[in-house]
XYZ file of C-alpha atoms in Angstrom:
549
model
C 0.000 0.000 0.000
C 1.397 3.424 -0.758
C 2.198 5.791 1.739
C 0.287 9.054 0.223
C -3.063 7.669 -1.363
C -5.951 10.029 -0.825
C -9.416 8.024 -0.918
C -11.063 10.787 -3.068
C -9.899 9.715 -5.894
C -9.791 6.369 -5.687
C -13.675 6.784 -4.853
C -14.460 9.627 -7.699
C -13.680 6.578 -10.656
C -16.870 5.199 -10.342
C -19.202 7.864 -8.274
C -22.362 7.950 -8.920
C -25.445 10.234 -8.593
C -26.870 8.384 -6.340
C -24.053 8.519 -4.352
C -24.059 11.923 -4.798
C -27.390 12.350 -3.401
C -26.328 9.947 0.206
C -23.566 12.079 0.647
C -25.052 15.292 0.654
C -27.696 14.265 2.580
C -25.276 12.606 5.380
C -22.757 15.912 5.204
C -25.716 18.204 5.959
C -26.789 15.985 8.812
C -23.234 15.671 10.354
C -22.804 19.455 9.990
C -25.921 19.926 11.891
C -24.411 17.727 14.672
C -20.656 19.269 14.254
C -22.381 22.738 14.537
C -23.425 22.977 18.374
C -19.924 20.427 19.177
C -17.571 23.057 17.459
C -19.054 26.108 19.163
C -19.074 23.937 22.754
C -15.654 22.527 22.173
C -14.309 26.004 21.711
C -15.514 27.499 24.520
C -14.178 24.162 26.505
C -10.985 24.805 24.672
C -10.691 28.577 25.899
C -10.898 30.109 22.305
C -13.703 31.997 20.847
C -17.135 29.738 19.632
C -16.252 30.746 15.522
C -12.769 29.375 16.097
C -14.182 25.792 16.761
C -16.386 26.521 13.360
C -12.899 27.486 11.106
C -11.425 23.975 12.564
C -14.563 22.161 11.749
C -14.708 23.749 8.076
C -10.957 24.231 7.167
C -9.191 20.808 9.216
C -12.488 19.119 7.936
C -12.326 19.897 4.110
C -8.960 19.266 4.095
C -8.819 16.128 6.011
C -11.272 14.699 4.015
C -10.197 15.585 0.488
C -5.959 14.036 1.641
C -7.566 11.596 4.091
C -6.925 7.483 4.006
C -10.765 6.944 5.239
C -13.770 7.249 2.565
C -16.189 8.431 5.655
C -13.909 10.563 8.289
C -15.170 13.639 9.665
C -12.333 15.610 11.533
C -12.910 18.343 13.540
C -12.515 19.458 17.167
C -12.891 17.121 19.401
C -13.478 16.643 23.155
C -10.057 15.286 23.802
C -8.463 18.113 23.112
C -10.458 20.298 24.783
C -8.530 20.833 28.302
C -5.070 20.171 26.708
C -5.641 23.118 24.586
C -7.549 25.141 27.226
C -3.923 24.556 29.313
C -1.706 25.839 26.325
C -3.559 28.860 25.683
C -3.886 29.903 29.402
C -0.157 29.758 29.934
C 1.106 30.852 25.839
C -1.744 32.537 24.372
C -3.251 31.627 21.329
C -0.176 32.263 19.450
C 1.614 29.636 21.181
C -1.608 27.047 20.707
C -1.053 27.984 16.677
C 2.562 26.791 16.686
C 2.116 24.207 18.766
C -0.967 22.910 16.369
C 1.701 24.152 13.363
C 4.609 21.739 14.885
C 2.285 18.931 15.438
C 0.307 18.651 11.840
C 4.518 18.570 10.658
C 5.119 15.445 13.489
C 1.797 14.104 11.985
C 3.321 14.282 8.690
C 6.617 12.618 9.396
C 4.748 9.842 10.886
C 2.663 8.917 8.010
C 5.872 9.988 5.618
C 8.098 7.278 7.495
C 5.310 4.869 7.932
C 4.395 5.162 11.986
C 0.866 4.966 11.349
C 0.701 0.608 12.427
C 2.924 1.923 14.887
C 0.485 3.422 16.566
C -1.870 -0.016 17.612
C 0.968 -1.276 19.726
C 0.026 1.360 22.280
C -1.735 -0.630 25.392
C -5.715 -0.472 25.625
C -5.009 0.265 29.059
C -3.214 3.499 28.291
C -5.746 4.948 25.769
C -8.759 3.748 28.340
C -6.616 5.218 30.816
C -6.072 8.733 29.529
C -9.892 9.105 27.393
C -11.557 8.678 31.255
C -9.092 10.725 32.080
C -9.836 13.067 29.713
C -13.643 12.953 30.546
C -13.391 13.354 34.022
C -11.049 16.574 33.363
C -14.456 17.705 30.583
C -16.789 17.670 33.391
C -14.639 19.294 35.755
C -13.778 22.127 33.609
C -18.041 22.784 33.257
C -18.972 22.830 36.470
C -18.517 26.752 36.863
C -20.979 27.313 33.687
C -23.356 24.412 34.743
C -23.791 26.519 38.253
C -23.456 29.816 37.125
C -20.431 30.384 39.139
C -18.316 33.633 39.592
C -14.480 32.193 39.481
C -12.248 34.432 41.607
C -9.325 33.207 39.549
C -8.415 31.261 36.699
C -6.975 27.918 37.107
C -5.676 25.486 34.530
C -5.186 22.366 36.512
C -7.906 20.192 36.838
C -6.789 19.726 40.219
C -6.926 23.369 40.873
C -10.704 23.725 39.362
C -11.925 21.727 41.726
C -10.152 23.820 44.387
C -11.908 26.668 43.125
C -15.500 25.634 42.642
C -15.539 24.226 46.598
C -14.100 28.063 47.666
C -16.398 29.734 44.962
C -19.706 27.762 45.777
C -21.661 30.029 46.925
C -21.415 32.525 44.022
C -23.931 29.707 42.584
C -27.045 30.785 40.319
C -30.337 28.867 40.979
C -31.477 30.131 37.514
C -28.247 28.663 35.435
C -28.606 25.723 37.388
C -32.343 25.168 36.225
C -31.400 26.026 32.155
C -28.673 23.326 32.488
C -31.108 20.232 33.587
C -33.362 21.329 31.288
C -30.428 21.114 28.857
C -29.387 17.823 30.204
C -32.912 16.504 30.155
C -33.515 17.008 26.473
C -29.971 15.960 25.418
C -30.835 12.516 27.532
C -34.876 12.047 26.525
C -35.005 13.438 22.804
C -33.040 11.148 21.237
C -35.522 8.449 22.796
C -38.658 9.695 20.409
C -36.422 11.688 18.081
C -33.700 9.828 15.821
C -33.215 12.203 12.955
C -32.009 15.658 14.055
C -29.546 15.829 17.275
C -31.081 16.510 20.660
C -28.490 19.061 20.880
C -30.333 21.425 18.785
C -33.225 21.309 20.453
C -31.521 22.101 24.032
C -30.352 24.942 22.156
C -33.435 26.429 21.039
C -35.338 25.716 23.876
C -33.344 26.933 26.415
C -32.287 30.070 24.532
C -35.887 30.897 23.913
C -36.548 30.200 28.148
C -33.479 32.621 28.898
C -34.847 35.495 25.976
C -38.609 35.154 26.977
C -38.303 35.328 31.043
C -35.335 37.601 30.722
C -33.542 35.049 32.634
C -30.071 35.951 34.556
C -28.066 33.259 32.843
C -24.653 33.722 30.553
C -24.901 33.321 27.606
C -22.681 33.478 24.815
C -22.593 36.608 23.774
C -22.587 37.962 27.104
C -18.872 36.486 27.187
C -17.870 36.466 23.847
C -17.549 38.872 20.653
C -18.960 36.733 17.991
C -18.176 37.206 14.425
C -19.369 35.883 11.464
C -16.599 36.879 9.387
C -14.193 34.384 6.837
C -11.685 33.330 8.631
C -7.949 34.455 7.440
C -4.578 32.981 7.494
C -2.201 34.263 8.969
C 1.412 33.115 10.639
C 2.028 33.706 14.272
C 5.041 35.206 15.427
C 7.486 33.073 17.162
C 11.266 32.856 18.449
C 12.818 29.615 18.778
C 12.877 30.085 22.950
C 9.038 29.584 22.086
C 9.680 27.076 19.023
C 11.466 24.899 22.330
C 8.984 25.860 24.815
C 5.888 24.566 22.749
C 7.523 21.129 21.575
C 6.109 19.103 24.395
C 2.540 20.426 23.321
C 3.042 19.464 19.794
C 4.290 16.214 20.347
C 1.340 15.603 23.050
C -1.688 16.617 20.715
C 0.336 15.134 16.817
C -0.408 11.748 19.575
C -3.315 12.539 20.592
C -4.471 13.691 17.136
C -2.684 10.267 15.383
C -4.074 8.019 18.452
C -7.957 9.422 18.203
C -7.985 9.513 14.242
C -6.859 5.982 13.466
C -9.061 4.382 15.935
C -12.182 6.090 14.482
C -10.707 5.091 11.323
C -10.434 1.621 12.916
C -14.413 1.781 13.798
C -15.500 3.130 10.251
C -14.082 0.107 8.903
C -15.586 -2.390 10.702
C -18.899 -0.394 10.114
C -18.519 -0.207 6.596
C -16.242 -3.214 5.770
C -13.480 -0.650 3.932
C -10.192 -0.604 4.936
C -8.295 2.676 5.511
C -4.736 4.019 4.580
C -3.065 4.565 7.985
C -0.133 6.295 7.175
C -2.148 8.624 4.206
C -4.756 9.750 6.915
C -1.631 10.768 9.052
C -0.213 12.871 6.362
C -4.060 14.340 5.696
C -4.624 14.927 9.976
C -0.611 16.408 9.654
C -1.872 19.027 6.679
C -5.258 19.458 8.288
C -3.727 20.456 11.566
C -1.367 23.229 9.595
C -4.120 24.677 7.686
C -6.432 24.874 10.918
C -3.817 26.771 12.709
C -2.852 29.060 9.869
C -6.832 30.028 9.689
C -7.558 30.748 13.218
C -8.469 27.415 14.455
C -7.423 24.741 16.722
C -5.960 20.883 16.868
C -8.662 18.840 15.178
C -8.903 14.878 14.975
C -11.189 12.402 13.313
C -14.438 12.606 15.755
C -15.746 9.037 16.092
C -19.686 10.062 16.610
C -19.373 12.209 13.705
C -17.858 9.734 11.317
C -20.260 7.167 12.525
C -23.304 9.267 11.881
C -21.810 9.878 8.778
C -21.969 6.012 8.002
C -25.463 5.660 9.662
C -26.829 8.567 6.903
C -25.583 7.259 4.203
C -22.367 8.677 3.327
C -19.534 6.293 1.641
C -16.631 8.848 -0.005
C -14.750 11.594 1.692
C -17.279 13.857 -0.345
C -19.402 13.629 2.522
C -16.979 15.173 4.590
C -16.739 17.845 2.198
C -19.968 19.218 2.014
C -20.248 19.317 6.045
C -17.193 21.604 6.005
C -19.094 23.706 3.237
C -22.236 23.887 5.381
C -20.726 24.566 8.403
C -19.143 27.768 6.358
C -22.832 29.220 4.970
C -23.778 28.469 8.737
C -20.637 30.535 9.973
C -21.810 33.484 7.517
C -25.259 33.803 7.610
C -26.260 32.237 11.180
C -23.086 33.199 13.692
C -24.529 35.856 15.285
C -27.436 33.855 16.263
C -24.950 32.020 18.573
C -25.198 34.465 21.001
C -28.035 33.332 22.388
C -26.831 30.323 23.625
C -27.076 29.659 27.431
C -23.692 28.777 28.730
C -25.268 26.077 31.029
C -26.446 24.371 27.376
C -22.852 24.768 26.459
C -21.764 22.744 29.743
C -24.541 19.911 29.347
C -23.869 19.111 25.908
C -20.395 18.979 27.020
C -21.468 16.939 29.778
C -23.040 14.213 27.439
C -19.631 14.737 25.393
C -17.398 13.331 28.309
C -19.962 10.753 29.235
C -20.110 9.452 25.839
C -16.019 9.666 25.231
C -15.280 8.402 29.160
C -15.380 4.546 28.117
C -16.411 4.075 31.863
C -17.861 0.348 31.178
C -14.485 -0.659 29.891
C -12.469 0.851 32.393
C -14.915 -1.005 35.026
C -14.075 -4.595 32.981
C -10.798 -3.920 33.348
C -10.669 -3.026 36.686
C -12.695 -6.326 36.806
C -11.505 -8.772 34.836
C -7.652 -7.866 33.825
C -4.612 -8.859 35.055
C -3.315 -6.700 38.319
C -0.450 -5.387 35.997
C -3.172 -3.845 33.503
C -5.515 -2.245 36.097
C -2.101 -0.583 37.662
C -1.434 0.987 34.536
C -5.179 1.763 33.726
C -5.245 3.576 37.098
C -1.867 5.159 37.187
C -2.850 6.279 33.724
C -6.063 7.836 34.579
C -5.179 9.133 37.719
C -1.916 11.277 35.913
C -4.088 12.204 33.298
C -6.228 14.433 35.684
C -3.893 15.415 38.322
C -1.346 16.488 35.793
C -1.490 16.105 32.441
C -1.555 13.917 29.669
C 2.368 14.021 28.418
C 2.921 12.486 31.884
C 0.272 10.267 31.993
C 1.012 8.552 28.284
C 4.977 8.464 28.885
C 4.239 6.828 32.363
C 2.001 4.844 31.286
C 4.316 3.581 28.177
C 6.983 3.262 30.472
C 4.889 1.033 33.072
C 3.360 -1.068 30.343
C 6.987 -1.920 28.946
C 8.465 -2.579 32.153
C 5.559 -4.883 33.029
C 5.347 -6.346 29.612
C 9.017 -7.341 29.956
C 8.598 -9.261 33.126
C 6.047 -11.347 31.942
C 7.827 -12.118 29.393
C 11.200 -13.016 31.575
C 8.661 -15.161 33.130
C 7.617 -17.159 30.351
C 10.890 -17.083 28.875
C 13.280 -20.847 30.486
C 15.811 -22.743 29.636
C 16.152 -25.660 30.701
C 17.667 -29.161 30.264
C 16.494 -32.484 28.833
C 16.678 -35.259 31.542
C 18.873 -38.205 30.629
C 17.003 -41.836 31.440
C 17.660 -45.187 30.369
C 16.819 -45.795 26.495
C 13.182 -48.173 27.758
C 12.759 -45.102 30.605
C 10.384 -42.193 30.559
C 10.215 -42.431 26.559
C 7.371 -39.708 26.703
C 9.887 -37.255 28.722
C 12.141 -37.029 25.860
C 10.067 -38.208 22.962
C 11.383 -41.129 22.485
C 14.779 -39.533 21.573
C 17.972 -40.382 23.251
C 20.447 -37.930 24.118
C 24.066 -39.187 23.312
C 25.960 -40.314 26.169
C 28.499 -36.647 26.597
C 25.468 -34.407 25.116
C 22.775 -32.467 26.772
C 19.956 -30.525 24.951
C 18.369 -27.361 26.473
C 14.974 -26.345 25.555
C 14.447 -22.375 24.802
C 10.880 -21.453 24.945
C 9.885 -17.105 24.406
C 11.752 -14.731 23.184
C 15.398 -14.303 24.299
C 15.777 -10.015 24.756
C 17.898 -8.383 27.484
C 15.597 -9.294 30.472
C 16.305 -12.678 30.306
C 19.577 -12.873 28.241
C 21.809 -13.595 31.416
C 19.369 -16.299 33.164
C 19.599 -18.149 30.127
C 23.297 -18.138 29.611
C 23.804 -18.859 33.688
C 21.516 -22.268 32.724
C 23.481 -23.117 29.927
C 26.751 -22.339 31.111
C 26.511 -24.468 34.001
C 26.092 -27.604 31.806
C 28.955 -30.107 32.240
C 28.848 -32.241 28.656
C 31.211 -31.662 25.968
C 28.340 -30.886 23.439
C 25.675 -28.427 24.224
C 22.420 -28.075 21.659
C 20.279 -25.484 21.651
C 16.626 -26.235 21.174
C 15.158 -22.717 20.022
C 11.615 -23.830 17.684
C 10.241 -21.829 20.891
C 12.033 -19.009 20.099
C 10.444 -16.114 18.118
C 13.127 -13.629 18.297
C 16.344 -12.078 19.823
C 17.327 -8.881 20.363
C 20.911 -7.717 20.518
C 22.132 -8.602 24.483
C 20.556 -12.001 23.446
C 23.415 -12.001 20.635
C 25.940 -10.843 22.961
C 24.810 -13.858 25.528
C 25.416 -15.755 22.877
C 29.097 -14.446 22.094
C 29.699 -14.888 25.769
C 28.619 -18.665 25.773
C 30.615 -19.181 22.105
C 33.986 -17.925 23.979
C 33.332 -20.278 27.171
C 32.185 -23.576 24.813
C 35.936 -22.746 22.832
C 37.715 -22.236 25.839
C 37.163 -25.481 27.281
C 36.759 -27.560 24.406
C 33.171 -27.492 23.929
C 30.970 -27.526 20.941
C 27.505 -26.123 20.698
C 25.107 -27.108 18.462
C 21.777 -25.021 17.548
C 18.379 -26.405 16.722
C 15.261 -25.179 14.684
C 16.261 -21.813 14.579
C 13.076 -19.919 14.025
C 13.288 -16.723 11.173
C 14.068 -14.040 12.638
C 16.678 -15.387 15.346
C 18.316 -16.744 12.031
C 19.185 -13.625 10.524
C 20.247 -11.953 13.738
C 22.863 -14.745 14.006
C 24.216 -13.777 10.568
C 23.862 -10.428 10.557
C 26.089 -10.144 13.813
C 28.497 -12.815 12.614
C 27.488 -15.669 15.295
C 25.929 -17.966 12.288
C 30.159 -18.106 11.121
C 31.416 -18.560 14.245
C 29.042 -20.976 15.677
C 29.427 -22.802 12.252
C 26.538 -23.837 9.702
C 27.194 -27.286 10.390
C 26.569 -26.845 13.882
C 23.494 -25.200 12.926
C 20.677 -27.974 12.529
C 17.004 -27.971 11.041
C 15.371 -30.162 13.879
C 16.601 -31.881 16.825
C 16.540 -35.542 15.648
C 19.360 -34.027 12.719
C 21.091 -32.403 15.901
C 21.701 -35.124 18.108
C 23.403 -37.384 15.089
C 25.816 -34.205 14.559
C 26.452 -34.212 18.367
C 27.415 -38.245 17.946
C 29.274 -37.452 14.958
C 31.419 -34.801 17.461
C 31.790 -37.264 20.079
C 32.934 -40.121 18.239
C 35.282 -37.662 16.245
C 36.484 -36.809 19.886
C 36.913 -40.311 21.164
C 39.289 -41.179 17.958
């Protein structure tokens, strides 16, 4: 599969009209969903509500039209949301542009040098780790709006928010309080009686209209915000490479997040439509999406799983879908915008609310919890837990660096050596398979992986064999890494230096061309280098009877 393939084209050689027809039927329904998201994801995000509409239009058109999916929608998404509320707090939104800049260029590289299947090796644990995570630091961070409270400060931390909605408490409006469970309460009963259009809009309306009509004490919007309806612009930010250093972290943390989040709702689109997606082509299309969001006023977008999938569920099967909900959401952005000013802020916080609730993945962090292994619920917790005390750099590199650590000692566990008992030819046939072991021999079984945790048990085992010829049984070995070669050096040098010959069996693919790559294959000898063990035990008679003479 190439590298750079964009879907559009592959999918334009035999459109059709009726296609056509589904697609611009399932982009105007996903735009009507991605229009109340972007404006709420915004606002979660600290930027101004038309900002999350330029990320929804510009990352989303161009995401589409490069992407490796024939249904992803890209946009802003609720996983950014307090990662990029952090960056502009303490750099402005200057330093969220470069940072979104750097990280569409990361995103690039990675689908340029093929990273893309890189990115399923990263633990379930982690990802359900960090998206609770991520949910629980959603709900904090709309808890002021959903009371109607007065903040004395401004804090970033989620840690810190709670902090100051305990001290700030009773700066809490009754009225803002009441708009938000009616919010809630139509975002959790509509979509029982109503399929079609997204409960979301109708919190909107309704509580906008209860705010207008009883003149209701509630922030809205536009009481917060300067809206404006106007095309957005590029533009470059100004930077210095002090800020260039300072903002790398950030890059690197949402080009992750951004690579993570995309290819797993590319992951879900294909096993809803039965396609299969370029990986490493919808990198390079979330890389160039991510640079021409920043360089129009927007912020970090990602594929959005709900979106894409109600993209599928309408109808729409090419990236031309995606298309025309980017060119909806921009007549909506210039003829409707300053309608959004209306809005209720509590609204804002419950859609947000049924955001995080919908993202949290709460059922599988409770089977986990559950049902895994007490080495995958420590790095689930330790995960989540880093995630919303400090942030989500931490939490992932911790998190990697747990898993590995774990993941190597159980497989030091399962990784032995150990030797074939010698019996009696008529004796405990089934212990050795009927094979006998010449008399001066001694075969050692190798089962797992030999890799630097368990390079040195296995050459202790071996080394403290007394019998002139030693064969290594490795069918049970998949690989080796390099102190696995340098075990083996250490083990060629003792067999030479007192007279010993070593003899290797079923050497698996990979472990083969290690050996010659490094030069072992010469120096143990291809002689001594055997298919199976019945063909290695008649060379270690041959050595013993050359030996004897």
């Amino acid at each position: 599969m190439k590298t750079f393939q964009p879907k559009l084209f592959s999918c334009l050689s035999s459109y059709s009209k009726a296609q056509l027809v589904k697609d611009i039927t399932a982009g105007l329904i996903v735009a009507i969903i991605a229009l109340p998201l972007s404006i709420a994801l915004a606002l979660a995000s600290g930027v101004t509500p038309e900002q999350g509409l330029y990320t929804a239009i510009v990352a989303g058109f161009v995401i589409s039209f490069l992407g490796g999916s024939n249904v992803q929608i890209a946009g802003p998404t609720a996983a950014f949301a307090t990662i990029v509320a952090g960056i502009v707090a303490e750099n402005g939104f200057s330093g969220l542009v470069l940072a979104t800049l750097i990280a569409g260029i990361f995103l690039i590289l990675m689908g340029v040098f093929k990273l893309g299947s890189l990115i399923k090796f990263i633990p379930y644990t982690i990802t359900t780790g960090f998206t609770t995570g991520i949910a629980i630091t959603l709900v904090v961070g709309q808890i002021k709006d959903f009371l109607g409270l007065t903040f004395v400060n401004s804090p970033i931390e989620t840690v810190e928010k709670v902090k100051e909605v305990i001290s700030c408490i009773g700066s809490f409006n009754s009225r803002a309080l009441i708009i938000g469970l009616i919010s809630l309460a139509v975002l959790i009963i509509f979509p029982k009686f109503i399929k079609k259009i997204p409960p979301s809009i109708f919190a909107i309306v309704i509580s906008a209209a209860l705010v207008k009509i009883f003149d209701m004490n509630v922030n809205t919007i536009g009481s917060l915000y300067t809206i404006s309806s106007a095309l957005p612009v590029p533009s470059l930010p100004s930077f210095s490479i002090e800020t260039v250093k300072a903002i790398i972290p950030d890059a690197f943390t949402i080009a992750v997040l951004a690579a993570v989040e995309s290819l797993l709702s590319c992951v879900v689109a294909d096993g809803m439509t039965g396609s299969r997606h370029n990986s490493n082509t919808e990198l390079i299309a979330q890389g160039a999406g991510n640079i021409a969001s920043a360089l129009f006023g927007g912020i970090p977008a990602t594929g959005a799983i709900a979106r894409t999938a109600a993209n599928i569920k309408n109808g729409g099967r090419t990236p031309v879908a995606g298309m025309v909900h980017a060119v909806v959401l921009l007549l909506v952005l210039l003829v409707l915008m300053p309608y959004a000013s209306l809005i209720p802020m509590p609204t804002i916080a419950a859609i947000l609310f049924v955001v995080a609730y919908n993202m949290s993945e709460w059922r599988e962090f409770v089977s986990i919890v559950k049902h895994a292994p007490k080495s995958d619920t420590l790095v689930l917790i330790v995960t989540f837990v880093l995630t919303v005390v400090f942030d989500l750099v931490v939490a992932i590199i911790v998190g990697i660096i747990l898993a590995t650590v774990l993941f190597m000692k159980r497989m030091s566990d399962v990784t032995d050596a150990y030797g074939w008992k010698e019996f009696p030819e008529n004796d405990d046939k089934e212990h050795i398979k009927h094979r006998k072991v010449p008399e001066g021999a001694m075969v050692f079984e190798i089962t797992g992986p030999i890799f630097f945790g368990v390079s040195a048990k296995i050459a202790d085992v071996i080394k403290s064999a007394k019998k002139d010829v030693l064969i290594l049984r490795m069918r049970s070995v998949p690989a080796i890494d390099a102190t696995g070669i340098h075990s083996f050096e250490s083990i060629i040098k003792l067999c030479k230096k007192q007279n010993k010959t070593l003899i290797l069996s079923h050497v698996n693919e990979q472990p083969m061309k290690t050996l010659k790559k490094s030069g072992m294959y010469k120096e143990i000898g291809e002689e001594n280098i055997c298919r199976n063990i019945d063909s290695a035990l008649k060379r270690a008679e041959k050595i013993l009877e050359e030996n004897k003479s």
